[in-house]
Amino acid sequence: GAGVSQSPSNKVTEKGKDVELRCDPISGHTALYWYRQSLGQGLEFLIYFQGNSAPDKSGLPSDRFSAERTGGSVSTLTIQRTQQEDSAVYLCASSLARSRGQFFGPGTRLTVL
Amino acid sequence: AQSVTQLDSQVPVFEEAPVELRCNYSSSVSVYLFWYVQYPNQGLQLLLKYLSGSTLVKGINGFEAEFNKSQTSFHLRKPSVHISDTAEYFCAVSGSGGGGNKLTFGTGTQLKVEL
């Protein structure tokens, strides 16, 4: 079956612009995660959605970052007023249950000039 | 809170030789443990996981890992590597109880298989 998909695969933007990154999880997976992978910080958790529960936003680095998940499926990560330190690969993952592991998409490479 | 340490940032090995990638974790609660592989310009692929029970777990591509609770380790092994195993390998941990669904990753080990 189809895996996790993310779009765009690459995004180049200018400092100060807003960007939206999209994630389509595996059908039927109730949990959705966003992570960030950068050279300096490695793989960092950003936010987690589980069904209709309030999201765990504990990993968001600043209030410029937000995410939503509509209809329990597609998720959008929004970064407002982008900064150069936001440059990274943003990875989305989905899961049916914690014990089954998380399945990752190919990522969106964000470059802020 | 959990943390993961992968002491080896790079491991060079010749093709058909055995390899071990080390992972140690720290946690105040019971955990699930995972190994992921990342090929260049791709996302993370789940290699194997430890949930409970047998401490030796087998994964895809001939990899296996052994959970050692007393040493808080979860080292990844393969008896004979192939050139196609060249990739970055990440060890990760999540809490197994209520809450704590996020994965905490180690810094990764770059495995380079040489002819």
CSV table of N, CA, C and O in Angstrom, one decimal, chain A residues 25-106:
chain,number,residue,atom,x,y,z
A,25,PRO,N,-0.6,10.9,5.7
A,25,PRO,CA,-0.2,9.7,6.4
A,25,PRO,C,-0.7,8.4,5.7
A,25,PRO,O,-1.5,8.5,4.8
A,26,ILE,N,-0.2,7.3,6.2
A,26,ILE,CA,-0.8,6.0,5.7
A,26,ILE,C,-2.2,5.9,6.1
A,26,ILE,O,-2.6,6.2,7.3
A,27,SER,N,-3.1,5.5,5.2
A,27,SER,CA,-4.5,5.4,5.5
A,27,SER,C,-4.8,4.5,6.7
A,27,SER,O,-4.3,3.4,6.8
A,28,GLY,N,-5.6,5.1,7.6
A,28,GLY,CA,-6.0,4.3,8.8
A,28,GLY,C,-5.1,4.5,10.0
A,28,GLY,O,-5.4,4.1,11.1
A,29,HIS,N,-3.9,5.2,9.8
A,29,HIS,CA,-3.0,5.4,10.9
A,29,HIS,C,-3.6,6.6,11.7
A,29,HIS,O,-3.9,7.7,11.2
A,30,THR,N,-3.8,6.4,13.0
A,30,THR,CA,-4.4,7.4,13.8
A,30,THR,C,-3.4,8.4,14.4
A,30,THR,O,-3.8,9.5,14.8
A,31,ALA,N,-2.1,8.0,14.4
A,31,ALA,CA,-1.1,8.9,15.0
A,31,ALA,C,-0.3,9.5,13.9
A,31,ALA,O,0.1,8.8,12.9
A,32,LEU,N,0.1,10.8,14.1
A,32,LEU,CA,0.9,11.5,13.1
A,32,LEU,C,1.9,12.3,13.8
A,32,LEU,O,1.6,13.0,14.8
A,33,TYR,N,3.1,12.3,13.3
A,33,TYR,CA,4.2,13.0,14.0
A,33,TYR,C,5.0,13.9,13.0
A,33,TYR,O,5.1,13.5,11.8
A,34,TRP,N,5.5,15.0,13.5
A,34,TRP,CA,6.5,15.8,12.7
A,34,TRP,C,7.8,15.8,13.4
A,34,TRP,O,7.8,16.0,14.7
A,35,TYR,N,8.9,15.6,12.7
A,35,TYR,CA,10.2,15.7,13.2
A,35,TYR,C,11.0,16.7,12.3
A,35,TYR,O,10.7,16.9,11.1
A,36,ARG,N,12.1,17.2,12.8
A,36,ARG,CA,13.0,18.0,12.0
A,36,ARG,C,14.4,17.4,12.1
A,36,ARG,O,14.9,17.0,13.2
A,37,GLN,N,15.1,17.3,10.9
A,37,GLN,CA,16.4,16.8,10.9
A,37,GLN,C,17.4,17.8,10.4
A,37,GLN,O,17.2,18.3,9.2
A,38,SER,N,18.3,18.2,11.2
A,38,SER,CA,19.3,19.2,10.8
A,38,SER,C,20.7,18.8,11.2
A,38,SER,O,20.8,18.0,12.1
A,39,LEU,N,21.7,19.4,10.5
A,39,LEU,CA,23.0,19.0,10.8
A,39,LEU,C,23.4,19.2,12.3
A,39,LEU,O,24.1,18.4,12.9
A,40,GLY,N,23.0,20.3,12.8
A,40,GLY,CA,23.5,20.7,14.1
A,40,GLY,C,22.7,20.1,15.2
A,40,GLY,O,23.2,19.8,16.3
A,41,GLN,N,21.4,19.7,15.0
A,41,GLN,CA,20.5,19.3,16.0
A,41,GLN,C,20.1,17.8,15.9
A,41,GLN,O,19.4,17.3,16.8
A,42,GLY,N,20.5,17.2,14.8
A,42,GLY,CA,20.0,15.8,14.6
A,42,GLY,C,18.5,15.7,14.4
A,42,GLY,O,17.9,16.6,13.8
A,43,LEU,N,17.9,14.6,14.8
A,43,LEU,CA,16.5,14.4,14.6
A,43,LEU,C,15.7,14.9,15.9
A,43,LEU,O,15.9,14.4,17.0
A,44,GLU,N,14.8,15.8,15.7
A,44,GLU,CA,14.1,16.4,16.8
A,44,GLU,C,12.6,16.2,16.6
A,44,GLU,O,12.1,16.5,15.5
A,45,PHE,N,11.9,15.8,17.7
A,45,PHE,CA,10.5,15.8,17.7
A,45,PHE,C,9.9,17.2,17.7
A,45,PHE,O,10.4,18.1,18.4
A,46,LEU,N,8.9,17.4,16.9
A,46,LEU,CA,8.2,18.7,16.9
A,46,LEU,C,6.8,18.6,17.5
A,46,LEU,O,6.5,19.3,18.4
A,47,ILE,N,5.9,17.8,16.9
A,47,ILE,CA,4.5,17.7,17.3
A,47,ILE,C,3.9,16.4,17.0
A,47,ILE,O,4.4,15.7,16.1
A,48,TYR,N,2.9,16.0,17.8
A,48,TYR,CA,2.3,14.7,17.7
A,48,TYR,C,0.8,14.8,17.8
A,48,TYR,O,0.3,15.5,18.6
A,49,PHE,N,0.1,14.2,16.8
A,49,PHE,CA,-1.4,14.1,16.8
A,49,PHE,C,-1.8,12.7,17.0
A,49,PHE,O,-1.3,11.8,16.4
A,50,GLN,N,-2.8,12.5,17.9
A,50,GLN,CA,-3.4,11.2,18.1
A,50,GLN,C,-4.9,11.3,18.1
A,50,GLN,O,-5.5,11.9,19.0
A,51,GLY,N,-5.5,10.8,17.0
A,51,GLY,CA,-7.0,10.9,16.9
A,51,GLY,C,-7.5,12.3,17.2
A,51,GLY,O,-7.1,13.2,16.6
A,52,ASN,N,-8.5,12.4,18.0
A,52,ASN,CA,-9.2,13.6,18.3
A,52,ASN,C,-8.6,14.3,19.6
A,52,ASN,O,-9.1,15.4,20.0
A,53,SER,N,-7.5,13.7,20.1
A,53,SER,CA,-7.0,14.3,21.3
A,53,SER,C,-6.2,15.6,21.0
A,53,SER,O,-5.8,15.8,19.8
A,54,ALA,N,-6.0,16.4,22.0
A,54,ALA,CA,-5.2,17.6,21.8
A,54,ALA,C,-3.8,17.2,21.4
A,54,ALA,O,-3.2,16.3,22.0
A,55,PRO,N,-3.2,17.9,20.5
A,55,PRO,CA,-1.8,17.6,20.0
A,55,PRO,C,-0.8,17.8,21.1
A,55,PRO,O,-1.0,18.7,21.9
A,56,ASP,N,0.3,17.1,21.1
A,56,ASP,CA,1.4,17.3,21.9
A,56,ASP,C,2.4,18.2,21.2
A,56,ASP,O,3.0,17.8,20.2
A,57,LYS,N,2.4,19.5,21.6
A,57,LYS,CA,3.2,20.5,20.9
A,57,LYS,C,4.5,20.8,21.6
A,57,LYS,O,5.2,21.8,21.3
A,58,SER,N,4.9,19.9,22.5
A,58,SER,CA,6.1,20.2,23.3
A,58,SER,C,7.4,20.3,22.6
A,58,SER,O,8.3,20.9,23.1
A,59,GLY,N,7.5,19.9,21.4
A,59,GLY,CA,8.7,20.0,20.6
A,59,GLY,C,8.8,21.2,19.7
A,59,GLY,O,9.9,21.4,19.1
A,60,LEU,N,7.8,21.9,19.5
A,60,LEU,CA,7.8,23.1,18.7
A,60,LEU,C,8.8,24.1,19.2
A,60,LEU,O,8.7,24.5,20.4
A,61,PRO,N,9.8,24.6,18.4
A,61,PRO,CA,10.9,25.4,18.9
A,61,PRO,C,10.5,26.9,19.2
A,61,PRO,O,11.1,27.5,19.9
A,62,SER,N,9.4,27.4,18.5
A,62,SER,CA,9.0,28.7,18.8
A,62,SER,C,7.5,28.9,18.3
A,62,SER,O,7.0,28.0,17.7
A,63,ASP,N,6.9,30.0,18.7
A,63,ASP,CA,5.5,30.2,18.3
A,63,ASP,C,5.4,30.5,16.8
A,63,ASP,O,4.3,30.7,16.3
A,64,ARG,N,6.5,30.6,16.1
A,64,ARG,CA,6.4,30.7,14.6
A,64,ARG,C,5.9,29.4,14.0
A,64,ARG,O,5.5,29.4,12.8
A,65,PHE,N,6.1,28.3,14.7
A,65,PHE,CA,5.7,27.0,14.2
A,65,PHE,C,4.3,26.6,14.7
A,65,PHE,O,4.0,26.7,15.9
A,66,SER,N,3.5,26.1,13.8
A,66,SER,CA,2.2,25.5,14.1
A,66,SER,C,1.9,24.4,13.2
A,66,SER,O,2.5,24.3,12.1
A,67,ALA,N,1.0,23.6,13.6
A,67,ALA,CA,0.6,22.5,12.8
A,67,ALA,C,-0.9,22.2,13.0
A,67,ALA,O,-1.4,22.4,14.1
A,68,GLU,N,-1.6,21.6,12.0
A,68,GLU,CA,-2.9,21.2,12.2
A,68,GLU,C,-3.1,19.9,11.4
A,68,GLU,O,-2.3,19.6,10.5
A,69,ARG,N,-4.1,19.2,11.8
A,69,ARG,CA,-4.4,17.9,11.2
A,69,ARG,C,-5.9,17.9,10.9
A,69,ARG,O,-6.7,17.9,11.9
A,70,THR,N,-6.3,17.9,9.7
A,70,THR,CA,-7.7,18.0,9.3
A,70,THR,C,-8.3,16.7,9.1
A,70,THR,O,-7.7,15.8,8.4
A,71,GLY,N,-9.5,16.4,9.7
A,71,GLY,CA,-10.2,15.2,9.4
A,71,GLY,C,-9.5,14.0,9.9
A,71,GLY,O,-9.8,12.9,9.4
A,72,GLY,N,-8.5,14.1,10.8
A,72,GLY,CA,-7.8,13.0,11.2
A,72,GLY,C,-6.9,12.4,10.2
A,72,GLY,O,-6.4,11.2,10.4
A,73,SER,N,-6.6,13.1,9.1
A,73,SER,CA,-5.7,12.6,8.1
A,73,SER,C,-4.6,13.5,7.7
A,73,SER,O,-3.6,13.5,8.5
A,74,VAL,N,-4.8,14.3,6.7
A,74,VAL,CA,-3.7,15.2,6.2
A,74,VAL,C,-3.3,16.2,7.3
A,74,VAL,O,-4.1,16.7,8.0
A,75,SER,N,-2.0,16.5,7.3
A,75,SER,CA,-1.5,17.5,8.3
A,75,SER,C,-0.7,18.5,7.5
A,75,SER,O,0.0,18.2,6.5
A,76,THR,N,-0.7,19.7,8.0
A,76,THR,CA,0.1,20.8,7.5
A,76,THR,C,0.9,21.4,8.6
A,76,THR,O,0.4,21.8,9.7
A,77,LEU,N,2.2,21.6,8.4
A,77,LEU,CA,3.1,22.3,9.3
A,77,LEU,C,3.4,23.6,8.7
A,77,LEU,O,3.8,23.7,7.5
A,78,THR,N,3.1,24.7,9.5
A,78,THR,CA,3.3,26.0,9.0
A,78,THR,C,4.4,26.7,9.8
A,78,THR,O,4.5,26.6,11.0
A,79,ILE,N,5.3,27.3,9.1
A,79,ILE,CA,6.4,28.1,9.7
A,79,ILE,C,6.2,29.5,9.2
A,79,ILE,O,6.3,29.8,8.0
A,80,GLN,N,6.0,30.4,10.2
A,80,GLN,CA,5.8,31.8,9.8
A,80,GLN,C,7.1,32.6,10.0
A,80,GLN,O,8.0,32.2,10.8
A,81,ARG,N,7.3,33.6,9.2
A,81,ARG,CA,8.5,34.5,9.3
A,81,ARG,C,9.8,33.6,9.4
A,81,ARG,O,10.5,33.7,10.3
A,82,THR,N,10.0,32.8,8.3
A,82,THR,CA,11.1,31.9,8.4
A,82,THR,C,12.4,32.5,8.6
A,82,THR,O,12.7,33.7,8.2
A,83,GLN,N,13.3,31.8,9.3
A,83,GLN,CA,14.6,32.3,9.6
A,83,GLN,C,15.6,31.3,9.0
A,83,GLN,O,15.2,30.1,8.8
A,84,GLN,N,16.8,31.7,8.9
A,84,GLN,CA,17.8,30.8,8.3
A,84,GLN,C,18.0,29.5,9.1
A,84,GLN,O,18.3,28.4,8.6
A,85,GLU,N,17.9,29.6,10.4
A,85,GLU,CA,18.0,28.4,11.3
A,85,GLU,C,16.9,27.4,11.1
A,85,GLU,O,17.0,26.3,11.7
A,86,ASP,N,15.9,27.8,10.4
A,86,ASP,CA,14.8,26.9,10.1
A,86,ASP,C,15.1,25.9,9.0
A,86,ASP,O,14.4,24.9,8.8
A,87,SER,N,16.2,26.2,8.3
A,87,SER,CA,16.6,25.3,7.2
A,87,SER,C,16.9,23.9,7.8
A,87,SER,O,17.7,23.7,8.7
A,88,ALA,N,16.2,22.9,7.2
A,88,ALA,CA,16.3,21.5,7.7
A,88,ALA,C,15.5,20.6,6.8
A,88,ALA,O,14.8,21.1,5.9
A,89,VAL,N,15.5,19.3,7.1
A,89,VAL,CA,14.6,18.4,6.5
A,89,VAL,C,13.5,18.1,7.5
A,89,VAL,O,13.8,17.8,8.6
A,90,TYR,N,12.3,18.4,7.0
A,90,TYR,CA,11.1,18.1,7.9
A,90,TYR,C,10.5,16.8,7.5
A,90,TYR,O,10.1,16.6,6.4
A,91,LEU,N,10.5,15.9,8.5
A,91,LEU,CA,10.0,14.5,8.3
A,91,LEU,C,8.6,14.3,9.0
A,91,LEU,O,8.4,14.8,10.1
A,92,CYS,N,7.8,13.7,8.3
A,92,CYS,CA,6.5,13.3,8.9
A,92,CYS,C,6.4,11.8,9.0
A,92,CYS,O,7.0,11.1,8.2
A,93,ALA,N,5.8,11.3,10.1
A,93,ALA,CA,5.6,9.9,10.3
A,93,ALA,C,4.2,9.6,10.8
A,93,ALA,O,3.6,10.5,11.3
A,94,SER,N,3.7,8.4,10.5
A,94,SER,CA,2.4,8.0,11.0
A,94,SER,C,2.6,6.6,11.6
A,94,SER,O,3.5,5.9,11.4
A,95,SER,N,1.6,6.3,12.5
A,95,SER,CA,1.6,5.0,13.2
A,95,SER,C,0.2,4.6,13.5
A,95,SER,O,-0.7,5.4,13.8
A,96,LEU,N,0.1,3.3,13.5
A,96,LEU,CA,-1.2,2.7,13.9
A,96,LEU,C,-1.2,2.5,15.4
A,96,LEU,O,-2.3,2.6,16.1
A,97,ALA,N,-0.1,2.1,16.0
A,97,ALA,CA,0.1,1.9,17.4
A,97,ALA,C,1.5,2.1,17.8
A,97,ALA,O,2.4,1.8,16.9
A,98,ARG,N,1.8,2.6,19.0
A,98,ARG,CA,3.2,2.9,19.3
A,98,ARG,C,4.0,1.6,19.2
A,98,ARG,O,5.2,1.7,18.8
A,99,SER,N,3.5,0.5,19.5
A,99,SER,CA,4.3,-0.7,19.5
A,99,SER,C,4.6,-1.2,18.1
A,99,SER,O,5.5,-2.0,17.9
A,100,ARG,N,4.0,-0.6,17.1
A,100,ARG,CA,4.3,-1.0,15.7
A,100,ARG,C,5.3,-0.2,15.1
A,100,ARG,O,5.7,-0.4,13.9
A,101,GLY,N,5.7,0.9,15.8
A,101,GLY,CA,6.8,1.7,15.2
A,101,GLY,C,6.1,2.8,14.3
A,101,GLY,O,4.9,2.8,14.0
A,102,GLN,N,6.9,3.8,14.0
A,102,GLN,CA,6.5,4.9,13.1
A,102,GLN,C,7.0,4.7,11.7
A,102,GLN,O,8.2,4.3,11.5
A,103,PHE,N,6.2,5.1,10.8
A,103,PHE,CA,6.6,5.0,9.4
A,103,PHE,C,6.8,6.4,8.8
A,103,PHE,O,5.9,7.2,8.8
A,104,PHE,N,7.9,6.6,8.2
A,104,PHE,CA,8.3,8.0,7.8
A,104,PHE,C,8.1,8.2,6.3
A,104,PHE,O,8.3,7.3,5.5
A,105,GLY,N,7.8,9.5,6.0
A,105,GLY,CA,7.8,10.0,4.7
A,105,GLY,C,9.2,10.3,4.2
A,105,GLY,O,10.1,10.3,5.0
A,106,PRO,N,9.3,10.7,3.0
A,106,PRO,CA,10.7,11.1,2.4
A,106,PRO,C,11.2,12.4,2.9
A,106,PRO,O,12.4,12.7,2.7
